[in-house]
Short mmCIF file of C-alpha atoms and ligand atoms in Angstrom, two decimals:
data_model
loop_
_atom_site.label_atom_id
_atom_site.label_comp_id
_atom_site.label_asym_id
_atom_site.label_seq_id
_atom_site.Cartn_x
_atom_site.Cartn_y
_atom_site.Cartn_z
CA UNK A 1 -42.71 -29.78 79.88
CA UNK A 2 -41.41 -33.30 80.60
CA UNK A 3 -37.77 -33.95 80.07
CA UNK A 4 -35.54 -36.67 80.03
CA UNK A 5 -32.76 -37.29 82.78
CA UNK A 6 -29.40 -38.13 80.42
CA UNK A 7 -28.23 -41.50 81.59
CA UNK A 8 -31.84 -43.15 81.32
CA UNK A 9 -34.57 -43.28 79.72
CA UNK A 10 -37.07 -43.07 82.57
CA UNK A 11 -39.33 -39.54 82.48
CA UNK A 12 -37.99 -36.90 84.60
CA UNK A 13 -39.27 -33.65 86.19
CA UNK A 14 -39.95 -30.53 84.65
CA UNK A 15 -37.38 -28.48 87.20
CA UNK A 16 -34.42 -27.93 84.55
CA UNK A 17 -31.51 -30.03 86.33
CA UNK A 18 -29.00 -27.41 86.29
CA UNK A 19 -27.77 -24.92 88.59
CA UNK A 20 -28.59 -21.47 88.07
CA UNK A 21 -28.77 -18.00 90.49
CA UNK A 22 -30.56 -14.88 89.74
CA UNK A 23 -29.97 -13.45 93.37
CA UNK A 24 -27.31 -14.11 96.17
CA UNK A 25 -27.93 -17.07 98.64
CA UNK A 26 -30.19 -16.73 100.54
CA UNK A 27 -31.94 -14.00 98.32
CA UNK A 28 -34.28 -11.50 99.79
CA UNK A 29 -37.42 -13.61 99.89
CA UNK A 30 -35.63 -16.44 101.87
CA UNK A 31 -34.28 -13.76 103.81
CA UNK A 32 -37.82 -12.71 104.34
CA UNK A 33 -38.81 -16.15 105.34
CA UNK A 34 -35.62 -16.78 108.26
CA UNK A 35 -36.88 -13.70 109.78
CA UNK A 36 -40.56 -14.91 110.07
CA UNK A 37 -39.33 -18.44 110.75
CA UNK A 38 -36.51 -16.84 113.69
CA UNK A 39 -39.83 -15.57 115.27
CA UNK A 40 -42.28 -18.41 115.17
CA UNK A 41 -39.87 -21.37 115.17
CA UNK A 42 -37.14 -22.13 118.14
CA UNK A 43 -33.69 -22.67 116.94
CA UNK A 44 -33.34 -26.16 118.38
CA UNK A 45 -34.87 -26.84 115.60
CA UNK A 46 -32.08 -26.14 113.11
CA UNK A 47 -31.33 -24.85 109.78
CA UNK A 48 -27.95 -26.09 107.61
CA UNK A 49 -28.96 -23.53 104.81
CA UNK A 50 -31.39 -20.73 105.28
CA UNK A 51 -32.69 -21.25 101.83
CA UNK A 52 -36.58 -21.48 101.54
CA UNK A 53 -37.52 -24.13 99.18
CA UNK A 54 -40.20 -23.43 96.56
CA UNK A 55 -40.41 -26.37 94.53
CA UNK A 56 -37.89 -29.35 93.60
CA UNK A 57 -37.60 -32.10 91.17
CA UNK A 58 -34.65 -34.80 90.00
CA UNK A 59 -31.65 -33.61 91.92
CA UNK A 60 -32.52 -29.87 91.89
CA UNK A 61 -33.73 -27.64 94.69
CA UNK A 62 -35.49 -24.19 93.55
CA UNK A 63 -35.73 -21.58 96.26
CA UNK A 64 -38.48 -18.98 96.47
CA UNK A 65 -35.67 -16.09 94.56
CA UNK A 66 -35.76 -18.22 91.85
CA UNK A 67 -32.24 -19.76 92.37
CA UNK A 68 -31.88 -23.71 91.22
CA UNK A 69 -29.18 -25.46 93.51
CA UNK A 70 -27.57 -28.84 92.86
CA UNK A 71 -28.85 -31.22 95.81
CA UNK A 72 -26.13 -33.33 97.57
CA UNK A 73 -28.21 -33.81 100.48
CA UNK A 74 -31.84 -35.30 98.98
CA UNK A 75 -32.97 -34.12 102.23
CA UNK A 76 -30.45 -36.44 104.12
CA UNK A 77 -30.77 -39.12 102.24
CA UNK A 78 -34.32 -39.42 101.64
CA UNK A 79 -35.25 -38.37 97.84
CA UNK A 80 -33.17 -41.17 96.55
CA UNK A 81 -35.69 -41.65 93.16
CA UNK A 82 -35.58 -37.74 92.55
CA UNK A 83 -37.52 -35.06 94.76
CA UNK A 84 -41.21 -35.05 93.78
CA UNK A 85 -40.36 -37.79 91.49
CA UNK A 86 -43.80 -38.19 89.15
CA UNK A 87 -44.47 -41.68 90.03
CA UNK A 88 -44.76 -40.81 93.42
CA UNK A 89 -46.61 -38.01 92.65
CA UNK A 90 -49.16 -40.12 90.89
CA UNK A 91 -49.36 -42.34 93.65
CA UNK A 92 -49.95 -40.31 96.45
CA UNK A 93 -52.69 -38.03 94.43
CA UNK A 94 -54.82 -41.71 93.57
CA UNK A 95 -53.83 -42.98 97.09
CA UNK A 96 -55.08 -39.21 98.53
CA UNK A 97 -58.11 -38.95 96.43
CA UNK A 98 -59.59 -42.37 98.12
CA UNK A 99 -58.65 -42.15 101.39
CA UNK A 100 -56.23 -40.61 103.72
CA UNK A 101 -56.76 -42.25 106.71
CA UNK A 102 -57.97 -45.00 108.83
CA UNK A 103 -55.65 -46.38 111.22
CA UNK A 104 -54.10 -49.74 110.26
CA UNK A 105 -55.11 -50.76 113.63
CA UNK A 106 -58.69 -49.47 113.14
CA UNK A 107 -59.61 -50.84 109.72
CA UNK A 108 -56.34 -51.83 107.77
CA UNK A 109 -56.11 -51.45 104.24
CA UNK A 110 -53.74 -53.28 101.85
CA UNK A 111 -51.04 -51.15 100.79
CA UNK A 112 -49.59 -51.24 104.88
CA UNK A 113 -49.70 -55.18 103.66
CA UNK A 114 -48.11 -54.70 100.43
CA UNK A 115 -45.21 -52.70 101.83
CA UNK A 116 -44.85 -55.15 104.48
CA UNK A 117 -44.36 -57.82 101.52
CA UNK A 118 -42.42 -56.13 99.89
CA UNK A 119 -39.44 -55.53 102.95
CA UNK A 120 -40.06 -59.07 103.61
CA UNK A 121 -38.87 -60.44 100.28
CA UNK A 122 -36.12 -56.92 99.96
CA UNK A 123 -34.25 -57.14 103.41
CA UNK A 124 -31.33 -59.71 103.66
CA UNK A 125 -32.55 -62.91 104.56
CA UNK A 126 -33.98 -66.13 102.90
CA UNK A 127 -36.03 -66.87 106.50
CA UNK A 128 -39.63 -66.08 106.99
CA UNK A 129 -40.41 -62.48 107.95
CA UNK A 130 -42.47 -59.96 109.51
CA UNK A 131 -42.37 -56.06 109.13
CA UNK A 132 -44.37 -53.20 110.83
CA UNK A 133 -45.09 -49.39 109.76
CA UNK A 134 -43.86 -46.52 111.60
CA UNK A 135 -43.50 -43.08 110.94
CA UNK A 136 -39.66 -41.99 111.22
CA UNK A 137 -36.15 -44.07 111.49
CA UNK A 138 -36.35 -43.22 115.47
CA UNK A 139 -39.44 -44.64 115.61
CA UNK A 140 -38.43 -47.60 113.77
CA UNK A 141 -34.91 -48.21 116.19
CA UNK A 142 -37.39 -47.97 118.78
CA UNK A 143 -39.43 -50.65 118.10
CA UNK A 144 -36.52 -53.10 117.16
CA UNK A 145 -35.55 -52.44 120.33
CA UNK A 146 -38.67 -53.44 121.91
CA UNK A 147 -38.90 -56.11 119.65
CA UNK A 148 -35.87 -57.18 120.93
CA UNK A 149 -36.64 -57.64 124.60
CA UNK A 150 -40.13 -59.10 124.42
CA UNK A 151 -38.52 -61.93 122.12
CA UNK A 152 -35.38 -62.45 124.19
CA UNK A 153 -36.70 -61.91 127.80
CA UNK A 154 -33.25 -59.76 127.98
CA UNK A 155 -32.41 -55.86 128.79
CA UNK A 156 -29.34 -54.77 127.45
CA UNK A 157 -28.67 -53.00 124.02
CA UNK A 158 -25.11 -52.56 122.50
CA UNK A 159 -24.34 -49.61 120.24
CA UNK A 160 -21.12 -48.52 118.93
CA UNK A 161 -19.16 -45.06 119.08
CA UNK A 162 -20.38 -42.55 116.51
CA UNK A 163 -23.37 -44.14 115.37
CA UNK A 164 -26.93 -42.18 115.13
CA UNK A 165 -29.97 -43.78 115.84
CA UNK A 166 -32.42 -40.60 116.16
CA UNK A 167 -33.41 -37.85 118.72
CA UNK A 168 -36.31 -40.24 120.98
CA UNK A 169 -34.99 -40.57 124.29
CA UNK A 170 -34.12 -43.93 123.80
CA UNK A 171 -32.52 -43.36 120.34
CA UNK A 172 -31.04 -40.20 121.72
CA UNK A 173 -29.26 -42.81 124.45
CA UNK A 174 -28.15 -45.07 121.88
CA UNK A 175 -26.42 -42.47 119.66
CA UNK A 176 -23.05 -41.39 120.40
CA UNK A 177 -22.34 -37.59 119.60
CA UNK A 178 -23.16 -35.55 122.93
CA UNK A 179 -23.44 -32.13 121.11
CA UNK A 180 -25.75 -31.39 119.81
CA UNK A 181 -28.03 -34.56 120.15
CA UNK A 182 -27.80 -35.14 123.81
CA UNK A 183 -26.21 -32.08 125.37
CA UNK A 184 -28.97 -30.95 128.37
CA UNK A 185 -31.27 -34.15 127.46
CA UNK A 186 -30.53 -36.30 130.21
CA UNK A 187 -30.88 -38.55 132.12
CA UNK A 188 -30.64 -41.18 129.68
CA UNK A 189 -32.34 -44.50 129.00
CA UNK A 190 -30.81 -47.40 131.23
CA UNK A 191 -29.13 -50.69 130.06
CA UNK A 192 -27.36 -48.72 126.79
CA UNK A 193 -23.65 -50.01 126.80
CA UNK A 194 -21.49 -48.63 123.89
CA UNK A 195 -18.01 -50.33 122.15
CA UNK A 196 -15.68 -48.96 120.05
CA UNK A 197 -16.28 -48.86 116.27
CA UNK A 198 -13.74 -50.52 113.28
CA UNK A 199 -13.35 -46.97 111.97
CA UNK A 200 -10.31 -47.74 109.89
CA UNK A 201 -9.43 -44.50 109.50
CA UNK A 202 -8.63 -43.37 113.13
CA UNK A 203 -8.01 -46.58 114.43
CA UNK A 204 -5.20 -46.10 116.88
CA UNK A 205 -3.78 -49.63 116.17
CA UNK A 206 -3.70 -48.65 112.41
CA UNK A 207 -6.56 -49.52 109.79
CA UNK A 208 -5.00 -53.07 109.40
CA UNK A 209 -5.36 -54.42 113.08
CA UNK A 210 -8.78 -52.55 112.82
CA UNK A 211 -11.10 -55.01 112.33
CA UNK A 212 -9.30 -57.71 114.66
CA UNK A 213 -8.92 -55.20 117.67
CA UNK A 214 -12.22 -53.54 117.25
CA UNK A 215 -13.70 -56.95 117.39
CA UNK A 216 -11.74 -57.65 120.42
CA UNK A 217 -13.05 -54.84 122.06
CA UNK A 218 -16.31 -55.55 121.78
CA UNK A 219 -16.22 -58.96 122.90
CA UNK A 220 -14.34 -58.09 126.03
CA UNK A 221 -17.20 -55.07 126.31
CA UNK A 222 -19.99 -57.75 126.07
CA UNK A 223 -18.64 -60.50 128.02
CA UNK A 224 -16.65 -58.75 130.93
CA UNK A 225 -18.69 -55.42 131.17
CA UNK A 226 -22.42 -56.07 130.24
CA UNK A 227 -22.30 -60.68 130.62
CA UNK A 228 -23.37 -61.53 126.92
CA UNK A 229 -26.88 -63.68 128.57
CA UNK A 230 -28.11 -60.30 129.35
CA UNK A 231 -28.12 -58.83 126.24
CA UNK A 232 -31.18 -58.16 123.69
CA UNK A 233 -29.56 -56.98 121.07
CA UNK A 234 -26.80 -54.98 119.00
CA UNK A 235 -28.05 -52.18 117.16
CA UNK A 236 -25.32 -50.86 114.08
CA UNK A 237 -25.43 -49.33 110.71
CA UNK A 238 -23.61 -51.13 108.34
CA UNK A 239 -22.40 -47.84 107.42
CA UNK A 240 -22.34 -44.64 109.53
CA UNK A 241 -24.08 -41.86 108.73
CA UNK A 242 -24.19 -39.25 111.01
CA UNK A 243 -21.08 -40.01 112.34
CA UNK A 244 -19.64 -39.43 108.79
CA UNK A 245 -19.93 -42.31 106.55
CA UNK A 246 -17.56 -44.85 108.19
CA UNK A 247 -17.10 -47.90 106.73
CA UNK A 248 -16.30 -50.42 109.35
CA UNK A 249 -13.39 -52.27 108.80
CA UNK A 250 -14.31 -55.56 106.20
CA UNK A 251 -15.14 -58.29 108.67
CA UNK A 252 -15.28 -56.50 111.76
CA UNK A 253 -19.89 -56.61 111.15
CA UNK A 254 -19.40 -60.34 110.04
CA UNK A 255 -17.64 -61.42 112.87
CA UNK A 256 -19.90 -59.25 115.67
CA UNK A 257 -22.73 -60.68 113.31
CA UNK A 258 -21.24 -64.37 113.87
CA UNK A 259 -20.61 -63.47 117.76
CA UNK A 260 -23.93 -62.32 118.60
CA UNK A 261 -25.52 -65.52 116.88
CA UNK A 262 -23.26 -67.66 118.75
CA UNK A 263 -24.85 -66.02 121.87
CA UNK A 264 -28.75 -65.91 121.62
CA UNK A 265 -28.28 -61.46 121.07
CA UNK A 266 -30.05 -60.30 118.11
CA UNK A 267 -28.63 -58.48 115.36
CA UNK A 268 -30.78 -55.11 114.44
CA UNK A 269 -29.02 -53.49 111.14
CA UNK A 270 -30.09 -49.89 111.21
CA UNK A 271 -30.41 -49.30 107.57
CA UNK A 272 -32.36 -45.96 108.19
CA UNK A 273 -29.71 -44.51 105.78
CA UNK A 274 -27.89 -46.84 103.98
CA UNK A 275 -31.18 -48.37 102.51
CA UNK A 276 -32.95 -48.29 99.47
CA UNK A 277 -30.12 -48.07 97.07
CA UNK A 278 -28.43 -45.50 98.32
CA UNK A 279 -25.26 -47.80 98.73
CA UNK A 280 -25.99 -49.82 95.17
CA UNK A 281 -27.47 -52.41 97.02
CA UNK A 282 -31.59 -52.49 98.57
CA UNK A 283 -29.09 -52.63 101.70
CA UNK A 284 -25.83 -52.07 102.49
CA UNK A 285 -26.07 -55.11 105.40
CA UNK A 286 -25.09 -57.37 101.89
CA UNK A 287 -21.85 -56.11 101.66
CA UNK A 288 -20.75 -58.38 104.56
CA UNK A 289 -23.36 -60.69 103.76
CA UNK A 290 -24.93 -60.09 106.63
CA UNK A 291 -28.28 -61.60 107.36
CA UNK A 292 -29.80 -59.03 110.36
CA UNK A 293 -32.30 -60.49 112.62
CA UNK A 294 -34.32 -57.27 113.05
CA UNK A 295 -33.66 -54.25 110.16
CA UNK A 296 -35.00 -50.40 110.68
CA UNK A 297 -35.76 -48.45 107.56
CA UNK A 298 -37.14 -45.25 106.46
CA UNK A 299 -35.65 -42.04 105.00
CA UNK A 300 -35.41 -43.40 101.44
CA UNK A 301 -38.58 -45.59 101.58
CA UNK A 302 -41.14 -43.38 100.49
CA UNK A 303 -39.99 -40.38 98.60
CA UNK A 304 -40.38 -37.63 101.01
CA UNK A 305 -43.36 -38.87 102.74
CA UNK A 306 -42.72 -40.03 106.33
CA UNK A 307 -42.60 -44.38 106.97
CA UNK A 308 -40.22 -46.21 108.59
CA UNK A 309 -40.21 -49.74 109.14
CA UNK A 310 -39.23 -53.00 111.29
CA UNK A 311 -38.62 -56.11 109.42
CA UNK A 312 -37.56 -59.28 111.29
CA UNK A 313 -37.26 -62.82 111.89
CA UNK A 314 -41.11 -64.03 111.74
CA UNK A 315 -40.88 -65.74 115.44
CA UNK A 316 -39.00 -62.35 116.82
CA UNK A 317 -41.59 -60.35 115.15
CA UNK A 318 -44.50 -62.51 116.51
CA UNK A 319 -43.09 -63.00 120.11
CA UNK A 320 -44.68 -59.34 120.57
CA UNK A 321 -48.43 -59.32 122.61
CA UNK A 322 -51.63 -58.55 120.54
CA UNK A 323 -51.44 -54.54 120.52
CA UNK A 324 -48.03 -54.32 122.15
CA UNK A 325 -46.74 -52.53 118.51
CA UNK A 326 -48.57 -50.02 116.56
CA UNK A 327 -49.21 -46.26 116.75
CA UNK A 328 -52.17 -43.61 114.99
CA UNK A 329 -50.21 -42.78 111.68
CA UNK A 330 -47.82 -45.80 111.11
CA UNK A 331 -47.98 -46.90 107.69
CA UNK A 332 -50.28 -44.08 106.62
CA UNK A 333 -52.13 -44.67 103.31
CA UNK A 334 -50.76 -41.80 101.75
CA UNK A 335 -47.40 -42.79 102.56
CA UNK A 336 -47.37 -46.94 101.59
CA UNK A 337 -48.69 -45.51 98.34
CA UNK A 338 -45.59 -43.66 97.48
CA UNK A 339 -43.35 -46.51 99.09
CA UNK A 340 -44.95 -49.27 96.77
CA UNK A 341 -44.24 -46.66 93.99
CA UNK A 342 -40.66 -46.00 95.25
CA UNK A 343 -40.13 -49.86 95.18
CA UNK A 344 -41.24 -50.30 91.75
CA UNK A 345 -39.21 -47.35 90.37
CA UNK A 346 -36.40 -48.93 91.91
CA UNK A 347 -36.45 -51.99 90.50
CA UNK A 348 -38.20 -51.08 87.20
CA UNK A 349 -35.88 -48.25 86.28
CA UNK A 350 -32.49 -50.02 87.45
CA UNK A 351 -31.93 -47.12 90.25
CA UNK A 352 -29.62 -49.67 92.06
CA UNK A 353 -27.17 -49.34 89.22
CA UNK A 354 -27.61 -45.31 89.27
CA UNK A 355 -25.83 -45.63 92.81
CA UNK A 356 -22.63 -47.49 91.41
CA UNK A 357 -22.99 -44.63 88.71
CA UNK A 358 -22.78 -41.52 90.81
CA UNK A 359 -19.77 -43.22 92.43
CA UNK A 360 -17.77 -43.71 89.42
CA UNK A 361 -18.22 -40.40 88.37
CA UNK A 362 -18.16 -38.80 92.24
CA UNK A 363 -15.48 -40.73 93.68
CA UNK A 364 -12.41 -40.24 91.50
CA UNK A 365 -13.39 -36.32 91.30
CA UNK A 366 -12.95 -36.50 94.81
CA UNK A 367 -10.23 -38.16 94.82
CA UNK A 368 -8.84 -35.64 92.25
CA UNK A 369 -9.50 -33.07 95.05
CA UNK A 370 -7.90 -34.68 97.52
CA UNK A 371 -4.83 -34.69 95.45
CA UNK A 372 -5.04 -30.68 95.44
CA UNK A 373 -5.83 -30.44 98.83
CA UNK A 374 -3.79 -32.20 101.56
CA UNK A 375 -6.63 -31.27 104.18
CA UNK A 376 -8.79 -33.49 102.45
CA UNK A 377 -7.54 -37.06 104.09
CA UNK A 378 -10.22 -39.81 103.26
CA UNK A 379 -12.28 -39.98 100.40
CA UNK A 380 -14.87 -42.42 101.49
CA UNK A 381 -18.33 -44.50 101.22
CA UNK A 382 -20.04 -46.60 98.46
CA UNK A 383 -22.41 -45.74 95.91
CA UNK A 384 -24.42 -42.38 96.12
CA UNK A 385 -23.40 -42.52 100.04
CA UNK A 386 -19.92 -40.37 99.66
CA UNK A 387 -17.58 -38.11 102.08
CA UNK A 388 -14.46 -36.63 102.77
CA UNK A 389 -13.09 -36.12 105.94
CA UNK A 390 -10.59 -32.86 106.44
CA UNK A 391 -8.33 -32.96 108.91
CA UNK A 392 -5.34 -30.83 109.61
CA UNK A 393 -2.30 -32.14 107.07
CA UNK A 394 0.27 -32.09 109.92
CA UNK A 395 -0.72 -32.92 112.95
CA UNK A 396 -3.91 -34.67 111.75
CA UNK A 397 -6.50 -32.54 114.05
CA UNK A 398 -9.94 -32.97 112.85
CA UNK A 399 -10.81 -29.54 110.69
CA UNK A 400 -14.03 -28.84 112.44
CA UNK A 401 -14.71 -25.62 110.77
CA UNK A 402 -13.43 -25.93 107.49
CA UNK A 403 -16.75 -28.58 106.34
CA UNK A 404 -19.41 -25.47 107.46
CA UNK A 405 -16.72 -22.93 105.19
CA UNK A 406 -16.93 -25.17 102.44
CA UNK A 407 -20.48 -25.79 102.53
CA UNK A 408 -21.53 -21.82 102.46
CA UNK A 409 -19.24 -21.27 100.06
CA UNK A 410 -21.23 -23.74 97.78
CA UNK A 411 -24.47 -22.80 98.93
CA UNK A 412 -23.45 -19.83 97.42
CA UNK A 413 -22.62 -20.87 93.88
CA UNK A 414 -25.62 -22.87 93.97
CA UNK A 415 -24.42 -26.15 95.40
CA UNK A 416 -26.38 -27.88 98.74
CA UNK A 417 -23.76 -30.13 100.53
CA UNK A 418 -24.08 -31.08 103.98
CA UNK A 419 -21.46 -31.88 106.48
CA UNK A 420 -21.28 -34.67 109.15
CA UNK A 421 -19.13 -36.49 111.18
CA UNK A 422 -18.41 -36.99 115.28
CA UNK A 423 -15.63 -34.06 114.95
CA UNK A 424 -17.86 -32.12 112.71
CA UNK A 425 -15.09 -32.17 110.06
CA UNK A 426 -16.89 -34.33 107.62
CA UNK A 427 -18.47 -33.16 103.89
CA UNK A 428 -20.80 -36.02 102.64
CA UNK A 429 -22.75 -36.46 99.61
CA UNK A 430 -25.68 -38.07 99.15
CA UNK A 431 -27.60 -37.34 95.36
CA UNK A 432 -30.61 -38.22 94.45
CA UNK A 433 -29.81 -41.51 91.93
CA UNK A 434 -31.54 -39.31 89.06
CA UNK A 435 -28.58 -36.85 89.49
CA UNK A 436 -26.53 -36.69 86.26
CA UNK A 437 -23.25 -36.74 85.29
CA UNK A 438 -23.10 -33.69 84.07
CA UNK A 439 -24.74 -32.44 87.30
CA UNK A 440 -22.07 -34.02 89.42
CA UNK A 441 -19.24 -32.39 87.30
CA UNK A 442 -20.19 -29.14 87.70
CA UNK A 443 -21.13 -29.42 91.81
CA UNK A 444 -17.40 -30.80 92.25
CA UNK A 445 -16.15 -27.88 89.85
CA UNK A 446 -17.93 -25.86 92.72
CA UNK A 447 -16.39 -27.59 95.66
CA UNK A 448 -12.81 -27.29 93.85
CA UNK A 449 -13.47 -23.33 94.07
CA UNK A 450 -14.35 -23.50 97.43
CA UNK A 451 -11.39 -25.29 98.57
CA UNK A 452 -8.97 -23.02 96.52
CA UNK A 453 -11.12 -20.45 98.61
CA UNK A 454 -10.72 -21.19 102.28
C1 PLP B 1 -28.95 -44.56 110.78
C2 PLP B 1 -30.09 -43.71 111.24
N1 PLP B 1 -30.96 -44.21 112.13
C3 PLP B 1 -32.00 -43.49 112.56
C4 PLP B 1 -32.21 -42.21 112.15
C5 PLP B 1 -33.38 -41.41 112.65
O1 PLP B 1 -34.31 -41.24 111.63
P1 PLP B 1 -35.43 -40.12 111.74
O2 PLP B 1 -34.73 -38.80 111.62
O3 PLP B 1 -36.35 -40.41 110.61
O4 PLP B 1 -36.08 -40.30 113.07
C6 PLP B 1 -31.32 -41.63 111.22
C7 PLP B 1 -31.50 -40.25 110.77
O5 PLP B 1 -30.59 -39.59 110.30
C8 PLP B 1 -30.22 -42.40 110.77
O6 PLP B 1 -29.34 -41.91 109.89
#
């Protein structure tokens, strides 16, 4: 049976969106599962909930027991139009069905093209573009990066303290958290220099000299440290992710944006995360009206299926040598199929306006918590891209265990929330934009118990 999300009038999935549990979390069959998956799979590779997924749909995960969890993690940020949303669906069975595979670089085929049209006329930017298909947000910081150099002739890449770029070597260099993305991984890639972030919130200075001091520092880091001639690029999100959903002070990005133009460095906006309407926006770079030379993307672009992209400057994009970009599976078939849908869902169905929903309805509820809870001390983020950050009430120590308490305490009343953060003391939220209302309610209902809890 198809239902209708409340809140729109778009068709929905045919996973009730509700929470429900017929066993404990993780019930025996996922238990089953983490047992099979302990002996065939090394724990590098992680697990945030061992909760075996069975089938999903809107913002609802159901696990092989039978239990239906509210989703605040859309697989970090990537189900943004609903997990197995039907358009997509339809798209990647027709896409499937005809072919799965050529190589774009073989024999290309036009839905790479159509994607690539369509991030040229989305991304921020009135200038002539250029955009290539990748397979992950690493992948796609990668080739900015490369991008970077050939068009500038120039070596040096400026990042900032707690951002996340991915887990390549290179991207694994430009991200700042040493545990666990880096710990053992060394050495690292050369000609990586890193400056200080406007992170109003733990700004020593205090959030209102943020954005003037930050700046400062980065300039001095750039000119005295690195000689600003020598760099390619600086690589930011124009809000954190990993490093738990900072907002950098307002007109700290415009002014590094304004300093790096001034200077021949290219500006690369990683919008891995913050894209797609996760933030209200296609991209969250508009919010300081920022027009990025280079942009990554992926996570939200295709539903679930793996793309990432590069979209730049045409002349940046075109300094690059015949067959110096590319790779087998970039831009797969399968996946521009269920990006093109993605895009049109998007725009037909008014999912940017879902975002500013699910903050209306998220934010003051959080807010409402914080007002119970003195460990909660920033309720932050735009749009469907939410967190709070817990910290100890009187001497203001991060709470590094308290977000991993919290979150298996939901988990266990049905509720997936992940946590985040450079101090691990971060809970974000990130919905699918076909969450409802009524959804949202009841998950913060559940996070209210687990606070009164810890
Ligand atoms: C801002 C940002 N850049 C890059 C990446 C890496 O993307 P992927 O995991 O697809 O390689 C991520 C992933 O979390 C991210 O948040």
């Amino acid at each position: 049976m198809v239902q209708t999300l409340p809140g729109a009038d778009r068709p929905g999935t045919d996973v009730p969106q509700r929470r429900r549990l017929v066993t404990a979390v993780p019930g025996p069959r996922s238990q089953e599962l983490m047992a099979r998956r302990s002996a065939a799979v090394p724990p590098g590779v992680g697990t945030a909930l061992p909760v075996f997924v069975e089938r999903a749909g809107g913002g609802v995960l159901v696990d092989v027991d039978g239990n239906s969890l509210i989703d605040f993690g859309s697989g970090i940020a990537v189900t943004s139009v609903g997990n197995a949303a039907p358009a997509v669906v339809a798209a990647v069975a027709e896409q499937t069905a005809r072919f799965t595979h050529t190589c774009f670089m073989i024999t290309p085929y036009e839905g790479y093209v159509q994607v690539c049209e369509r991030l040229n006329r989305l991304t921020p930017g009135g200038f002539e573009k250029r955009s290539m298909l990748v397979n992950s947000g690493a992948e796609a910081v990668e080739n900015a990066v490369k991008v970077a150099r050939a068009a500038t002739g120039r070596p040096a890449v400026v990042v900032f303290d707690h951002g996340y770029h991915g887990r390549t070597l290179l991207t694994m260099t430009l991200t700042a958290k040493y545990r666990p993305y880096k710990a053992g991984f060394g050495p690292y890639a050369p000609e990586v220099y890193r400056a200080p972030m406007a992170y109003p919130f733990r700004w020593p200075g205090g959030a209102d000299r943020c954005a003037d001091e930050a700046y400062e520092r980065f300039v001095d880091l750039v000119t005295t440290q690195v000689g600003a001639d020598r760099v390619a690029c600086v690589v930011v999100e124009p809000i954190q992710g990993e490093g738990g959903f900072v907002v950098p002070a307002p007109g700290f990005l415009r002014r590094v944006a304004d300093f790096c133009a001034a200077h021949g460095i290219l500006l690369v906006a990683d919008e891995v995360q913050t894209g797609f309407g996760r933030t209200g926006d296609w991209f969250a770079s508009t919010f300081e009206g920022i027009e990025p030379d280079l942009v990554t993307t992926a996570k939200g672009i295709a539903g679930g299926l793996p793309l990432g992209g590069v979209t730049g400057r045409a002349e940046l994009m075109d300094a690059v040598h015949v067959s110096g970009l590319g790779g087998t599976f970039g831009g797969n078939p399968v996946a521009c199929a269920a990006a093109i849908a993605v895009f049109d869902r998007i725009e037909q169905d008014g999912l940017l306006a879902e975002a500013s929903r699910i903050e209306r309805t998220l934010k003051p509820a959080l807010l409402a918590l914080q007002k119970k809870y003195p460990i909660i001390a920033e309720v932050r983020g735009i749009g469907a891209m939410l967190a709070v950050e817990l910290n100890d009430p009187t001497t203001g120590a991060p709470l590094a265990d308290v977000p991993g308490k919290v979150a298996a305490f939901a988990a266990q009343q049905g509720v997936l929330v992940l946590t985040a953060g450079t101090y691990g003391n971060v809970l974000r939220f990130l919905p699918s934009l076909a969450i409802t209302d009524a959804q949202l309610v009841d998950a913060v209902g559940v996070l209210d118990a687990a606070f009164a809890a810890l």
